[in-house]
mmCIF file of C-alpha atoms in Angstrom:
data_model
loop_
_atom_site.group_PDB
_atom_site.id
_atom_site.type_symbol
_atom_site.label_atom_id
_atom_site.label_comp_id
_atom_site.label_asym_id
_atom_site.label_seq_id
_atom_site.Cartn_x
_atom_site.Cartn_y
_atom_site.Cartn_z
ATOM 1 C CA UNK A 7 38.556 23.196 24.738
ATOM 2 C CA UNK A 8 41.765 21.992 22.329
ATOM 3 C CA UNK A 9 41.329 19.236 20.486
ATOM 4 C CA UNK A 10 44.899 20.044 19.038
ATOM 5 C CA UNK A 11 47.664 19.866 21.794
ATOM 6 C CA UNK A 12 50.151 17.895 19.811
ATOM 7 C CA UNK A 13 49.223 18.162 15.903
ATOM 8 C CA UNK A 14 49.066 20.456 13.589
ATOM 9 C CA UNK A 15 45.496 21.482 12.847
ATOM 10 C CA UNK A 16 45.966 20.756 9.626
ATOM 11 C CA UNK A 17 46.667 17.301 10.023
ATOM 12 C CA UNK A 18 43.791 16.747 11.777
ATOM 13 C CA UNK A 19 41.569 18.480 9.103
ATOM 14 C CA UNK A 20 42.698 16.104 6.642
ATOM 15 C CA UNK A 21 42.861 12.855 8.658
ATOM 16 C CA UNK A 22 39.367 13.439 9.749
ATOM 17 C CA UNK A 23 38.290 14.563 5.913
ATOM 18 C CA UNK A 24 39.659 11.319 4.927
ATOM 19 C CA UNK A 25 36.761 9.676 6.920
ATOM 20 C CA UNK A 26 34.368 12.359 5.331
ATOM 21 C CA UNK A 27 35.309 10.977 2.277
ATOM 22 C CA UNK A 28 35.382 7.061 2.970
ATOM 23 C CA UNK A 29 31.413 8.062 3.731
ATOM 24 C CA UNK A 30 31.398 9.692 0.204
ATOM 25 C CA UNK A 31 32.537 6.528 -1.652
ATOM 26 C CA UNK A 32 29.936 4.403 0.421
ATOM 27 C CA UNK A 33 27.406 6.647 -1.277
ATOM 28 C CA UNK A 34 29.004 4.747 -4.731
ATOM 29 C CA UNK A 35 27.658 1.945 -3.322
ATOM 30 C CA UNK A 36 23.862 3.305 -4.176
ATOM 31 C CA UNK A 37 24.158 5.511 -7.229
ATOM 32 C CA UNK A 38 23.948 8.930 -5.065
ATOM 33 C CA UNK A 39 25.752 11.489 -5.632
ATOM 34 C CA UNK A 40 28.963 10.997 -3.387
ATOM 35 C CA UNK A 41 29.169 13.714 -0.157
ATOM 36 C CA UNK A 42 30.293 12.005 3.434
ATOM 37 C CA UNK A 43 30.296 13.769 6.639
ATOM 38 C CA UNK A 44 31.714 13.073 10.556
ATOM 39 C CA UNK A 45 31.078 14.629 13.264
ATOM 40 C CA UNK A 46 34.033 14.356 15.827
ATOM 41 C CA UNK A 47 33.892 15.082 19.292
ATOM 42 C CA UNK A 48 37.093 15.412 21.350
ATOM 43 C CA UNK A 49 39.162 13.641 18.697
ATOM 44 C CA UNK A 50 36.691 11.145 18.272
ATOM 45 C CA UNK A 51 33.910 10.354 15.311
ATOM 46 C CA UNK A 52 30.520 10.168 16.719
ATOM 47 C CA UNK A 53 28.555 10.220 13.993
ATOM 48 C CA UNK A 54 28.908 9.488 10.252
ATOM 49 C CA UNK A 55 26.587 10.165 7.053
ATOM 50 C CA UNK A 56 26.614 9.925 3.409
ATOM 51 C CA UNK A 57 24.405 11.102 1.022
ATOM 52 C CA UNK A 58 21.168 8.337 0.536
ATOM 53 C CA UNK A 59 18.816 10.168 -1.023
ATOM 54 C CA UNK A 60 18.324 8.272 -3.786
ATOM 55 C CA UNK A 61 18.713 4.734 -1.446
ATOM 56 C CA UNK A 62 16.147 6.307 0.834
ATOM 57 C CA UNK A 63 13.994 8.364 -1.529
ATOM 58 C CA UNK A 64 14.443 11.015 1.348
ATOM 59 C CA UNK A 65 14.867 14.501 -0.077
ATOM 60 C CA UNK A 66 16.255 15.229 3.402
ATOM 61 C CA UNK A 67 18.499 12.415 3.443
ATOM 62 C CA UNK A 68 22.077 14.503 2.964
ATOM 63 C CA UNK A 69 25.242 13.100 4.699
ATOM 64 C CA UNK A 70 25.618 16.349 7.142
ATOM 65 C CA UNK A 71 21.701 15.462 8.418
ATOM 66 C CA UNK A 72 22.215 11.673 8.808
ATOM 67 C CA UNK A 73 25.581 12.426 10.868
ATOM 68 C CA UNK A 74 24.072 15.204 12.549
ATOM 69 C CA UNK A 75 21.373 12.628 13.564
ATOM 70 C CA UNK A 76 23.831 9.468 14.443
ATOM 71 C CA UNK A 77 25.658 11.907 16.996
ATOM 72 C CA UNK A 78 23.126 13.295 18.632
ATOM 73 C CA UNK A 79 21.378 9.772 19.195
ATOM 74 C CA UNK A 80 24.878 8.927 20.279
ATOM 75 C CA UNK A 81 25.710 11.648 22.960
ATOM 76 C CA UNK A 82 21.606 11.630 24.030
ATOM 77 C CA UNK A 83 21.551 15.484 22.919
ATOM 78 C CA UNK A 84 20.288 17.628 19.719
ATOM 79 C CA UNK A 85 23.096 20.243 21.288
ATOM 80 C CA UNK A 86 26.251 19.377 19.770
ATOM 81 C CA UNK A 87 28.343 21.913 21.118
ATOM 82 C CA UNK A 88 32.378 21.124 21.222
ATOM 83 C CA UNK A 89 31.448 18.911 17.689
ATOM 84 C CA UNK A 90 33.014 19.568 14.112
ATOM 85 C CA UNK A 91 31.578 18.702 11.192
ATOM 86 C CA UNK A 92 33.758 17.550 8.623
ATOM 87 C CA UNK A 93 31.908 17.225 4.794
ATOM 88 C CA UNK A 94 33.459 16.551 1.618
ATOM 89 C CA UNK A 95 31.569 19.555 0.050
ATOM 90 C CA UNK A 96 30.236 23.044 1.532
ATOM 91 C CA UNK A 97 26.557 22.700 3.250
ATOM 92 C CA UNK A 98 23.747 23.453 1.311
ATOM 93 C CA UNK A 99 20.997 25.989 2.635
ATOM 94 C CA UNK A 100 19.565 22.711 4.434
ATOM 95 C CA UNK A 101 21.996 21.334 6.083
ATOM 96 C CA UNK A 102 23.974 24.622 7.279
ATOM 97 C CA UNK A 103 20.952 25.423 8.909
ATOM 98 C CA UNK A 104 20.882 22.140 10.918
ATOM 99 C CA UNK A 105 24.584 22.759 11.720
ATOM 100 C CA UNK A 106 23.388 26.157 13.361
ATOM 101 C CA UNK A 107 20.350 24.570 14.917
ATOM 102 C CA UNK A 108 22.715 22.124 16.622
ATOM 103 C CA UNK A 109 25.413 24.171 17.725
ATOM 104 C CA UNK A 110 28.404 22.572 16.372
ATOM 105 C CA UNK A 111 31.737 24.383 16.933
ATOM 106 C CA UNK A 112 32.746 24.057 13.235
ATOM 107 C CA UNK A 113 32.388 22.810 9.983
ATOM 108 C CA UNK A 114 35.518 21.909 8.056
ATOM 109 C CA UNK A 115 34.448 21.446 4.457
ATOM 110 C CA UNK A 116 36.232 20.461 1.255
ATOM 111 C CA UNK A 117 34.810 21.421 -2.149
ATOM 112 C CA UNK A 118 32.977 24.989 -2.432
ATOM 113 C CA UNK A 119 29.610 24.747 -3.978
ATOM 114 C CA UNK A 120 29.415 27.551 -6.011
ATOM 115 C CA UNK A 121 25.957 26.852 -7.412
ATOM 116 C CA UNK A 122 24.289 26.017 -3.595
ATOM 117 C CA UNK A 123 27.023 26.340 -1.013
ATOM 118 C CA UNK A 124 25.335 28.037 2.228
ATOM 119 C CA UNK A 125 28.603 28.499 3.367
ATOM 120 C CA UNK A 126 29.806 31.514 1.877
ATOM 121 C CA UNK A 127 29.004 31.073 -1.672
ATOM 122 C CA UNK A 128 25.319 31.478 -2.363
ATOM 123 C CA UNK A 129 24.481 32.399 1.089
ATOM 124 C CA UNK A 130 26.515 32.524 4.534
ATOM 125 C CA UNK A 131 23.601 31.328 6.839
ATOM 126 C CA UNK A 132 26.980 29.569 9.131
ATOM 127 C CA UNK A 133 28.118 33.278 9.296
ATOM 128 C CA UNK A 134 25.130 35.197 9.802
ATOM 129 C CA UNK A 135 25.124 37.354 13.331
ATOM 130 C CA UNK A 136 21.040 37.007 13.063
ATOM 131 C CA UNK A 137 20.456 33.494 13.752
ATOM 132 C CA UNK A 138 21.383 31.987 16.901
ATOM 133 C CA UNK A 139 24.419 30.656 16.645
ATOM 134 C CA UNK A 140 27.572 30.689 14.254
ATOM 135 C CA UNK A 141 29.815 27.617 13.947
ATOM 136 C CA UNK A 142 33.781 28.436 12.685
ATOM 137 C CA UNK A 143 34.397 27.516 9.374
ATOM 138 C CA UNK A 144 37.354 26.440 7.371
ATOM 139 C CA UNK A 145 36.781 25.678 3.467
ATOM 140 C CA UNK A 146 38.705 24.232 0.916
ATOM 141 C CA UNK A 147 40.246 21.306 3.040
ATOM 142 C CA UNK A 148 41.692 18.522 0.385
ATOM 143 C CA UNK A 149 39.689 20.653 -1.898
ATOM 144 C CA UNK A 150 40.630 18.180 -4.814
ATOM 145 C CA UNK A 151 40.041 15.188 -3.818
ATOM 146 C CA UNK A 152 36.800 16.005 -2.461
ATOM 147 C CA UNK A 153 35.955 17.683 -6.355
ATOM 148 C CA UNK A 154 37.133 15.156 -8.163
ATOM 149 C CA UNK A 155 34.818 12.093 -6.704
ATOM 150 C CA UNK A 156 32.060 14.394 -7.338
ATOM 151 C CA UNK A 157 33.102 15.356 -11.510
ATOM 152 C CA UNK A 158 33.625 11.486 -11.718
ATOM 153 C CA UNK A 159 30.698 10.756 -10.870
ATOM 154 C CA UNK A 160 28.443 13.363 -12.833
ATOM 155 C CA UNK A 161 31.143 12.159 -15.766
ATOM 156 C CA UNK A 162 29.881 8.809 -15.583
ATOM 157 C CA UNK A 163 26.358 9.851 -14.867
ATOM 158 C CA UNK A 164 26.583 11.921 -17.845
ATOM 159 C CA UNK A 165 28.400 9.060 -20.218
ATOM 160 C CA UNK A 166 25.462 6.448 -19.200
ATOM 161 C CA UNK A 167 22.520 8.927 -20.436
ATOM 162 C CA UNK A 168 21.484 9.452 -16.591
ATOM 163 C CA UNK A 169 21.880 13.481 -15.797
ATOM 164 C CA UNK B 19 -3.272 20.511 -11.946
ATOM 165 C CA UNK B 20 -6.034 22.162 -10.088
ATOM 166 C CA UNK B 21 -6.706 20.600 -6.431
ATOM 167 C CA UNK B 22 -9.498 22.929 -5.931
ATOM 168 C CA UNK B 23 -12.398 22.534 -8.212
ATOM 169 C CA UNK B 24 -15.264 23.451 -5.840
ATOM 170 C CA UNK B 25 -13.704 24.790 -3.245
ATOM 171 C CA UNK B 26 -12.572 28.148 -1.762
ATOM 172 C CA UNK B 27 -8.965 27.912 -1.602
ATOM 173 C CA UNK B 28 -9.216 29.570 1.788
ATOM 174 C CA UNK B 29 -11.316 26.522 2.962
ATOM 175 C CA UNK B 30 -9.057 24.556 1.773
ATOM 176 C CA UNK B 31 -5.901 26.023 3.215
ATOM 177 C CA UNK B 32 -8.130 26.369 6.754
ATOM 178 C CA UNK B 33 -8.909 22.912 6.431
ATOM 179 C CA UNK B 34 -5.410 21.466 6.352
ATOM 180 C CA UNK B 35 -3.749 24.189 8.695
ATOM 181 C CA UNK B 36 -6.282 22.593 10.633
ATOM 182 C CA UNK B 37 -4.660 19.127 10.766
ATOM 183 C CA UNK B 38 -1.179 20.858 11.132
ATOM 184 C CA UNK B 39 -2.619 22.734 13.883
ATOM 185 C CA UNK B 40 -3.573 18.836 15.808
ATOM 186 C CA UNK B 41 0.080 18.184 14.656
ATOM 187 C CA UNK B 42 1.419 20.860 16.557
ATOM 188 C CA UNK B 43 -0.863 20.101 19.453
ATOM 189 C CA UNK B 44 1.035 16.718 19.595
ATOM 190 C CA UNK B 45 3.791 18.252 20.001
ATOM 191 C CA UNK B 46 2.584 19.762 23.642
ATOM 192 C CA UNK B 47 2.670 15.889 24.970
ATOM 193 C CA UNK B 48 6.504 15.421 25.199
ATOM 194 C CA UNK B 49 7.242 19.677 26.080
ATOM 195 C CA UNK B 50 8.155 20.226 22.538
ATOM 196 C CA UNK B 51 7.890 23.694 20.755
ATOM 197 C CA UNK B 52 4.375 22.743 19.046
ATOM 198 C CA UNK B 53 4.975 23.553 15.487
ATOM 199 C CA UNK B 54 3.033 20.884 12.962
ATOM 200 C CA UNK B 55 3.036 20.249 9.298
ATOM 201 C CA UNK B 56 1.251 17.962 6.992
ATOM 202 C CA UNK B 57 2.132 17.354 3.552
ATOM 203 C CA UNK B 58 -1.229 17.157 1.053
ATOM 204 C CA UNK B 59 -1.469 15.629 -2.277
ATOM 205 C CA UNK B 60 -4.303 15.453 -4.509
ATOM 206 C CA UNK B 61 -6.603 16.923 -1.565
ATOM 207 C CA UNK B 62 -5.204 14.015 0.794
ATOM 208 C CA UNK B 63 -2.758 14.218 3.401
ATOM 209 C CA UNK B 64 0.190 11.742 2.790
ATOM 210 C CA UNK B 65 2.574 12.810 5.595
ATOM 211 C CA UNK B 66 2.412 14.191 8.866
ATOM 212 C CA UNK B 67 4.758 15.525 11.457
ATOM 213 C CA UNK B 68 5.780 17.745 14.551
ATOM 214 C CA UNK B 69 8.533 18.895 16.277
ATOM 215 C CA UNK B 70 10.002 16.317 18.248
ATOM 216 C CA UNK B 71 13.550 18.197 18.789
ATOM 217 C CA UNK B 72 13.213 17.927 22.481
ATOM 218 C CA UNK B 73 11.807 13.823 22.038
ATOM 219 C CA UNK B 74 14.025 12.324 19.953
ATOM 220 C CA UNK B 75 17.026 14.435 20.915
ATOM 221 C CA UNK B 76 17.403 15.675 17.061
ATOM 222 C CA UNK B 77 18.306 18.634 16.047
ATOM 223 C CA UNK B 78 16.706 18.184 12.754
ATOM 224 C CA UNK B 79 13.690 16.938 13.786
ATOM 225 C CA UNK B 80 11.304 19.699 13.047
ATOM 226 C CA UNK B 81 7.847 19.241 11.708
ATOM 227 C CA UNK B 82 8.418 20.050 8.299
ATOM 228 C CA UNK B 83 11.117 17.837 8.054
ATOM 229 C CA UNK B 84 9.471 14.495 9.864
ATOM 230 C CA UNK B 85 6.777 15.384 7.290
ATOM 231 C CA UNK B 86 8.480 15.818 4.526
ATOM 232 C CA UNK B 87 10.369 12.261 4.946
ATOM 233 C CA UNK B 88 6.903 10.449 5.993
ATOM 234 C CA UNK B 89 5.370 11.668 2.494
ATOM 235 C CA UNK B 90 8.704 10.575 0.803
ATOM 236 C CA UNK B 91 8.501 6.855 2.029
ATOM 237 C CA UNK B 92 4.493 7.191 1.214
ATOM 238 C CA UNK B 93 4.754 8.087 -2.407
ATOM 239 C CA UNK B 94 8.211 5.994 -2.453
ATOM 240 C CA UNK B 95 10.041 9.272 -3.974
ATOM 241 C CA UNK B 96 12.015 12.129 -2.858
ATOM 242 C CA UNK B 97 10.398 13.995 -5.293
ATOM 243 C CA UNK B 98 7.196 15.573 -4.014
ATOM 244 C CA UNK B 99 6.068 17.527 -6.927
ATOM 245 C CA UNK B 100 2.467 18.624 -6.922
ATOM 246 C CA UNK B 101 2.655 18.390 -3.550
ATOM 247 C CA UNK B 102 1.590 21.622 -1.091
ATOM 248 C CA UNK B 103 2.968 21.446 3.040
ATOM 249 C CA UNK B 104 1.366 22.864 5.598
ATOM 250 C CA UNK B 105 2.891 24.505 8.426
ATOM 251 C CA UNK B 106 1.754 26.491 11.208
ATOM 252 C CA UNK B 107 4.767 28.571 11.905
ATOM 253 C CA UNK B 108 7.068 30.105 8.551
ATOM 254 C CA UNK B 109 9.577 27.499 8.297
ATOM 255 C CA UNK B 110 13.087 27.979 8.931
ATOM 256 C CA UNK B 111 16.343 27.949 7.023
ATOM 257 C CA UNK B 112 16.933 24.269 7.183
ATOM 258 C CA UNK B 113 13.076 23.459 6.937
ATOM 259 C CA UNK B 114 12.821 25.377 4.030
ATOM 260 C CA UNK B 115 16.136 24.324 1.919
ATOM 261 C CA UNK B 116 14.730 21.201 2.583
ATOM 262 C CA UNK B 117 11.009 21.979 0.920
ATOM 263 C CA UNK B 118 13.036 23.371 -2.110
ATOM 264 C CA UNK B 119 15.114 20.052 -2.421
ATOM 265 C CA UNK B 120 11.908 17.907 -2.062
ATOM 266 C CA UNK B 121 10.443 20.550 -4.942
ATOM 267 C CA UNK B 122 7.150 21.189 -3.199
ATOM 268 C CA UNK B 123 4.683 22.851 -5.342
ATOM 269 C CA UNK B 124 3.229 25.291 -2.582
ATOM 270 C CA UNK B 125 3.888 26.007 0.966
ATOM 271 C CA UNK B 126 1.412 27.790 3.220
ATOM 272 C CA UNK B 127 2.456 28.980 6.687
ATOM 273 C CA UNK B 128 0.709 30.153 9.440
ATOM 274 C CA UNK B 129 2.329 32.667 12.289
ATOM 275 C CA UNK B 130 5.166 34.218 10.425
ATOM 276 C CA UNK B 131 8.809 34.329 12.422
ATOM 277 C CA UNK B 132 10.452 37.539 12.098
ATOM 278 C CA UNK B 133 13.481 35.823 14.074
ATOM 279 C CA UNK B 134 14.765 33.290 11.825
ATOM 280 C CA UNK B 135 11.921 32.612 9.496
ATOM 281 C CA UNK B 136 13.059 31.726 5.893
ATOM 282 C CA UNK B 137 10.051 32.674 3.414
ATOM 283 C CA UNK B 138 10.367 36.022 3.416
ATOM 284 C CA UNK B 139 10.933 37.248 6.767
ATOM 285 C CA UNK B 140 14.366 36.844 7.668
ATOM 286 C CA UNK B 141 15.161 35.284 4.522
ATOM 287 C CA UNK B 142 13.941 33.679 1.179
ATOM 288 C CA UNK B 143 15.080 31.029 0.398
ATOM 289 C CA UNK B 144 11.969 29.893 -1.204
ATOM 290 C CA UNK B 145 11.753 32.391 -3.293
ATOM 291 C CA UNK B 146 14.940 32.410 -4.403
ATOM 292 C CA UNK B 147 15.807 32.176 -7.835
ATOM 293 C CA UNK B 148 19.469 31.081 -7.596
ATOM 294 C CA UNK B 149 18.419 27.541 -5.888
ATOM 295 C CA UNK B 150 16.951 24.994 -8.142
ATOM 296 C CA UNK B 151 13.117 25.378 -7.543
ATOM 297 C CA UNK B 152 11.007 27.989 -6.206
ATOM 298 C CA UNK B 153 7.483 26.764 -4.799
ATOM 299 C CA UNK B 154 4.841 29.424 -4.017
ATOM 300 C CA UNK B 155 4.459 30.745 -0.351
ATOM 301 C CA UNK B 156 1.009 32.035 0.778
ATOM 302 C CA UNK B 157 1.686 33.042 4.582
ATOM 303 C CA UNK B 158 -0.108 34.097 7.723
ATOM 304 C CA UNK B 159 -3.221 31.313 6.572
ATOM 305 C CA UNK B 160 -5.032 31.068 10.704
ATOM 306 C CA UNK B 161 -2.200 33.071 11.850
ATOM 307 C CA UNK B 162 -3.866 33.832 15.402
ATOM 308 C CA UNK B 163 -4.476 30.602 15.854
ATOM 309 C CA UNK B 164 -0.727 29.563 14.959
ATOM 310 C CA UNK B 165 0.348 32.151 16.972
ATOM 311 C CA UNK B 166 -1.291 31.972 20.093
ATOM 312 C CA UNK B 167 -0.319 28.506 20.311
ATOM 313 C CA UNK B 168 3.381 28.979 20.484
ATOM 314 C CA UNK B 169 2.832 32.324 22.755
ATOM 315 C CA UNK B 170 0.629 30.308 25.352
ATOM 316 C CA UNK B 171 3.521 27.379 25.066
ATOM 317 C CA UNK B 172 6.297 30.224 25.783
ATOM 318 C CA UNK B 173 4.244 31.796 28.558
ATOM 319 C CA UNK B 174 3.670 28.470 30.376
ATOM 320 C CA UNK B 175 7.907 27.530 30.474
ATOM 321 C CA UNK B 176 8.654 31.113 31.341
ATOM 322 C CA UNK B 177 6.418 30.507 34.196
ATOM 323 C CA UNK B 178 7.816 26.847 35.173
ATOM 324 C CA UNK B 179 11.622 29.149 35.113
ATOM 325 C CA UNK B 180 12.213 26.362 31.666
ATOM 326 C CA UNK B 181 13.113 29.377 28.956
#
């Protein structure tokens, strides 16, 4: 039930949201807005996602549902209990509720969404006793980094006419 | 702006709950939770889907969201303005953040879920002014049908010792 005997937790939380955010710079790659996620399994990443909704034209296409989807297909199971979920910023309404739906053990998050974070800051649908299951969660996790590829981007976005 | 000209807009919700309704039936052949959707545009339906949690192993793969992402790759945009989903039960958190991202013009629902429903009954986040877009919600559209079709479903794997 540890995945921790020998590190601090800490150091795992940031050498696992480094991989979160080698997923957000692949999103670059495709003009979407940069958010990675991994889901990690007994100190292992079985499943990764960025953001492709642009690259897919998939409104549904976040990084927490495409990594929510690789490691399921990967461990033959929508229940991903003992799994984290490590994302670069806080789930949206969307995506926390597919965290719930699949039972993950926690989310580990790095930028707070204050305009659509469903992890405390708009709504707490992780945290809410009425649905049927509530993953741990830890915010604010290399909180800087993972802000400051997303105010690049929208900077450059904003400096070539595009939002 | 106006899909109905001639129509009753009760005829016209009946007759696409109708197709969700053979969407959820679908559902029945691989012992999912039969819940369909269908996703209409201009009085045609562009995208179609059921649960296939239990099929694919996914624990996004409800019906609103298979739909959702089949209408997407039709129309070649994540954007699905002017476009109305049907669903024959009230969709859930993630089902409906995800109808707000894909900024759906109207949803109609049929059996309402006070468990975990997210247009109104356990939340709303449809209706919530906060998130970016707010499509219009007409529930409870066949809602015996809808209904009975998830009790009788319930009944049977209660009886086989499944739930």
């Amino acid at each position: 039930m540890n995945d921790f005997p020998a590190e601090d937790p800490r150091e795992t939380y940031e050498r696992f949201m480094r991989a979160a955010l080698d997923e957000a710079a692949a999103a670059l790659d495709h003009d979407d807005v940069p958010v990675g996620a991994v889901v990690v399994h007994n100190g292992r990443i079985i499943g990764r996602g960025h953001n492709e909704r642009e690259r897919l034209q998939d409104p549904t296409a976040h990084a927490e549902i495409l990594a929510l989807t690789a490691a399921a297909q990967f461990v033959k199971s929508w229940r991903l209990v003992e799994c984290d979920v490590y994302v670069t910023l806080e789930p949206c309404v969307m995506c926390a509720g597919a965290m719930v739906h699949a039972r993950v053990r926690r989310i580990i998050f790095g930028a707070y969404d204050p305009k659509a974070g469903a992890s405390g800051s708009v709504y707490d649908i992780t945290g809410d006793g009425r649905l049927n299951h509530q993953p741990a969660v830890e915010g604010g996790v290399m909180e800087n980094v993972c802000s400051r590829i997303l105010q690049d981007f929208f900077k450059r976005q904003r400096a070539m006419g595009k939002k």
